[in-house]
CSV table of C-alpha atoms in Angstrom, one decimal:
chain,number,residue,atom,x,y,z
A,8,ALA,CA,-18.0,-74.5,-52.1
A,9,THR,CA,-18.8,-71.1,-51.8
A,10,ASP,CA,-18.1,-69.0,-48.7
A,11,PRO,CA,-21.2,-66.9,-47.8
A,12,THR,CA,-19.0,-64.7,-45.7
A,13,ASN,CA,-16.7,-63.7,-48.8
A,14,TYR,CA,-17.5,-60.0,-49.6
A,15,ASN,CA,-15.1,-59.6,-52.3
A,16,ASN,CA,-17.8,-59.5,-54.8
A,17,ARG,CA,-19.6,-56.7,-53.5
A,18,LEU,CA,-20.0,-53.5,-55.0
A,19,GLY,CA,-19.9,-50.4,-52.6
A,20,LEU,CA,-21.5,-47.1,-53.8
A,21,ASP,CA,-19.7,-43.7,-53.6
A,22,GLU,CA,-23.0,-42.2,-52.9
A,23,GLU,CA,-26.0,-43.6,-51.0
A,24,ILE,CA,-29.3,-44.2,-52.8
A,25,LEU,CA,-31.9,-42.8,-50.2
A,26,PHE,CA,-35.5,-42.9,-50.1
A,27,ALA,CA,-37.4,-41.2,-47.2
A,28,ASP,CA,-40.1,-43.1,-45.3
A,29,GLU,CA,-43.4,-42.5,-47.7
A,30,ASP,CA,-41.3,-42.0,-51.0
A,31,ALA,CA,-42.4,-43.9,-53.8
A,32,TRP,CA,-39.8,-46.2,-55.0
A,33,SER,CA,-38.7,-49.6,-56.8
A,34,TRP,CA,-35.7,-51.6,-57.0
A,35,GLU,CA,-35.1,-54.2,-59.8
A,36,PHE,CA,-32.5,-56.7,-60.0
A,37,TRP,CA,-31.2,-59.5,-62.4
A,38,PHE,CA,-29.2,-62.2,-60.6
A,39,LYS,CA,-28.5,-65.7,-60.5
A,40,VAL,CA,-27.7,-67.8,-57.5
A,41,ARG,CA,-24.7,-70.1,-58.3
A,42,ASP,CA,-25.1,-74.1,-57.7
A,43,GLY,CA,-24.4,-75.1,-54.2
A,44,ALA,CA,-25.3,-71.6,-52.7
A,45,THR,CA,-25.8,-71.5,-48.7
A,46,GLU,CA,-29.4,-71.8,-48.1
A,47,GLY,CA,-30.8,-68.8,-46.4
A,48,PHE,CA,-30.3,-64.9,-47.0
A,49,GLN,CA,-28.9,-63.8,-50.7
A,50,THR,CA,-28.2,-60.2,-50.4
A,51,LEU,CA,-29.1,-58.0,-53.3
A,52,ALA,CA,-28.8,-54.6,-51.4
A,53,GLY,CA,-28.4,-52.9,-48.3
A,54,ARG,CA,-26.2,-50.7,-46.2
A,55,GLY,CA,-24.2,-52.9,-44.0
A,56,ALA,CA,-26.8,-53.3,-41.1
A,57,THR,CA,-29.8,-55.2,-40.6
A,58,ASN,CA,-32.2,-52.9,-42.0
A,59,ASN,CA,-33.2,-51.7,-44.5
A,60,TRP,CA,-32.2,-55.0,-46.3
A,61,ILE,CA,-33.3,-56.4,-49.8
A,62,ILE,CA,-33.0,-60.1,-49.8
A,63,TRP,CA,-33.8,-63.3,-52.1
A,64,ARG,CA,-34.4,-66.0,-49.7
A,65,PHE,CA,-33.0,-68.9,-51.0
A,66,GLY,CA,-34.5,-72.2,-49.9
A,67,GLY,CA,-33.6,-76.0,-50.8
A,68,SER,CA,-33.9,-77.1,-54.2
A,69,GLY,CA,-33.5,-73.9,-56.1
A,70,THR,CA,-36.6,-72.3,-54.6
A,71,GLY,CA,-36.8,-68.9,-53.0
A,72,TYR,CA,-39.0,-65.7,-52.6
A,73,PRO,CA,-38.2,-61.8,-52.2
A,74,GLN,CA,-37.7,-60.4,-48.9
A,75,TYR,CA,-37.4,-56.9,-47.5
A,76,ARG,CA,-36.3,-56.0,-43.9
A,77,GLU,CA,-37.6,-52.7,-43.2
A,78,SER,CA,-36.3,-49.9,-40.9
A,79,GLY,CA,-37.8,-48.5,-37.9
A,80,SER,CA,-39.7,-49.9,-35.0
A,81,GLY,CA,-39.6,-53.7,-35.1
A,82,SER,CA,-37.5,-53.9,-38.2
A,83,ALA,CA,-39.8,-56.6,-39.6
A,84,TYR,CA,-39.1,-59.0,-42.3
A,85,ARG,CA,-41.9,-58.5,-45.1
A,86,ARG,CA,-42.6,-60.9,-48.1
A,87,SER,CA,-45.9,-61.3,-50.2
A,88,ALA,CA,-48.9,-61.7,-48.2
A,89,GLY,CA,-49.5,-64.9,-49.9
A,90,ASN,CA,-46.1,-66.3,-49.0
A,91,GLU,CA,-45.4,-67.4,-52.7
A,92,THR,CA,-42.4,-68.9,-53.6
A,93,ARG,CA,-40.6,-69.7,-56.7
A,94,ALA,CA,-38.5,-72.5,-58.2
A,95,GLY,CA,-35.7,-72.5,-60.8
A,96,PHE,CA,-33.2,-70.4,-59.0
A,97,ASP,CA,-30.4,-72.9,-59.5
A,98,ASP,CA,-27.7,-70.9,-61.3
A,99,THR,CA,-30.3,-69.4,-63.6
A,100,TRP,CA,-31.0,-65.5,-64.2
A,101,HIS,CA,-33.9,-64.0,-63.0
A,102,GLN,CA,-35.4,-60.6,-62.3
A,103,VAL,CA,-36.7,-59.4,-59.1
A,104,VAL,CA,-38.4,-56.3,-58.4
A,105,PHE,CA,-39.8,-54.5,-55.1
A,106,THR,CA,-41.9,-51.8,-55.5
A,107,VAL,CA,-43.3,-49.4,-52.6
A,108,THR,CA,-46.1,-46.8,-52.9
A,109,THR,CA,-46.3,-43.3,-51.0
A,110,GLY,CA,-48.9,-45.4,-48.9
A,111,ARG,CA,-46.0,-47.7,-47.7
A,112,VAL,CA,-47.5,-50.7,-50.0
A,113,MET,CA,-44.9,-53.2,-51.2
A,114,ASN,CA,-45.4,-55.6,-54.1
A,115,PHE,CA,-42.8,-58.4,-55.2
A,116,TYR,CA,-42.5,-59.4,-58.5
A,117,CYS,CA,-40.4,-62.3,-60.1
A,118,ASP,CA,-39.8,-62.5,-63.9
A,119,GLY,CA,-42.3,-60.0,-64.8
A,120,THR,CA,-44.9,-61.3,-62.7
A,121,VAL,CA,-46.6,-60.1,-59.2
A,122,MET,CA,-45.9,-62.5,-56.2
A,123,GLY,CA,-48.9,-63.0,-54.1
A,124,SER,CA,-50.4,-60.0,-52.2
A,125,PRO,CA,-48.9,-56.7,-51.4
A,126,ALA,CA,-47.5,-56.3,-47.8
A,127,THR,CA,-47.9,-53.0,-46.0
A,128,LEU,CA,-44.7,-51.4,-44.1
A,129,THR,CA,-44.5,-49.5,-41.2
A,130,SER,CA,-41.5,-47.7,-42.8
A,131,SER,CA,-40.5,-47.5,-46.6
A,132,TYR,CA,-37.4,-45.6,-45.4
A,133,SER,CA,-34.6,-47.0,-47.8
A,134,LYS,CA,-30.9,-46.5,-47.7
A,135,VAL,CA,-28.4,-48.7,-50.0
A,136,ASN,CA,-24.7,-48.1,-50.3
A,137,ARG,CA,-23.9,-52.0,-51.2
A,138,LEU,CA,-24.9,-54.2,-53.8
A,139,MET,CA,-24.6,-57.9,-53.5
A,140,ALA,CA,-23.6,-57.7,-49.7
A,141,GLY,CA,-26.0,-55.7,-47.6
A,142,TYR,CA,-25.6,-57.1,-43.9
A,143,SER,CA,-22.7,-57.5,-42.0
A,144,SER,CA,-22.0,-57.7,-38.5
A,145,SER,CA,-19.0,-58.9,-36.7
A,146,THR,CA,-18.4,-62.4,-38.3
A,147,THR,CA,-22.0,-62.5,-39.6
A,148,LYS,CA,-22.0,-61.6,-43.2
A,149,TYR,CA,-24.5,-62.3,-46.0
A,150,GLY,CA,-23.4,-61.6,-49.5
A,151,LEU,CA,-24.8,-62.8,-52.7
A,152,GLU,CA,-23.6,-66.3,-53.8
A,153,GLY,CA,-23.7,-65.8,-57.4
A,154,ASN,CA,-23.9,-62.9,-60.1
A,155,MET,CA,-25.7,-59.7,-60.6
A,156,LEU,CA,-26.3,-58.5,-64.2
A,157,CYS,CA,-27.9,-55.1,-63.2
A,158,ALA,CA,-29.3,-53.0,-60.4
A,159,ARG,CA,-31.8,-50.4,-61.1
A,160,ALA,CA,-33.5,-47.9,-58.7
A,161,TYR,CA,-36.6,-46.0,-59.6
A,162,ALA,CA,-37.9,-43.0,-57.7
A,163,LYS,CA,-41.4,-44.0,-58.5
A,164,THR,CA,-43.6,-47.1,-57.9
A,165,LEU,CA,-43.2,-49.2,-61.0
A,166,SER,CA,-46.7,-50.6,-62.4
A,167,ALA,CA,-47.0,-53.9,-63.3
A,168,ALA,CA,-46.9,-53.2,-67.1
A,169,GLU,CA,-43.5,-51.6,-66.5
A,170,VAL,CA,-42.0,-54.4,-64.5
A,171,LEU,CA,-43.1,-56.7,-67.4
A,172,GLN,CA,-42.1,-54.3,-70.1
A,173,ASN,CA,-38.6,-54.3,-68.2
A,174,PHE,CA,-38.4,-57.9,-67.8
A,175,ASN,CA,-39.1,-58.5,-71.7
A,176,ALA,CA,-36.8,-55.9,-72.7
A,177,THR,CA,-33.6,-57.6,-70.7
A,178,ARG,CA,-34.6,-61.3,-70.7
A,179,GLY,CA,-32.9,-62.0,-74.3
A,180,ARG,CA,-29.6,-60.9,-72.7
A,181,VAL,CA,-29.5,-64.0,-70.5
A,182,GLY,CA,-31.1,-66.4,-72.7
A,183,ILE,CA,-34.7,-66.5,-71.2
């Protein structure tokens, strides 16, 4: 069995990647959750605190959805307004993208397509200094129980066409 509190597979960044509130930004991840992973939070990126935190919320039977824990007042968890989930996340590679506009509108993409309706954030501030293990507090830790092929940060809001282009450009590397 895997241990979700094991942080040995995380990547610590020498420099933080920081986007101010109301900056446009996008994060793209290629990852797979290993068979037998713990249901719940699978961290893609974060800073060691509860917010901000970029997550794949892994459900039973290989389902899940992207989720973002924003900074600021309330530190709300955000996901697509339609609460859409995706299946097929048992030891299979996938692309997940989070995009934010200067108006704090966040879209979520999976494998080149948008998931549901956008969510509006109260703060789009984003600071990342860890990949594959973004939250830890005392003995509570959430790492990524799986593998990550790549993580890409963009200082702009990727368009739907750009997200799809990135998906098509990378998918062959992982046999999709």
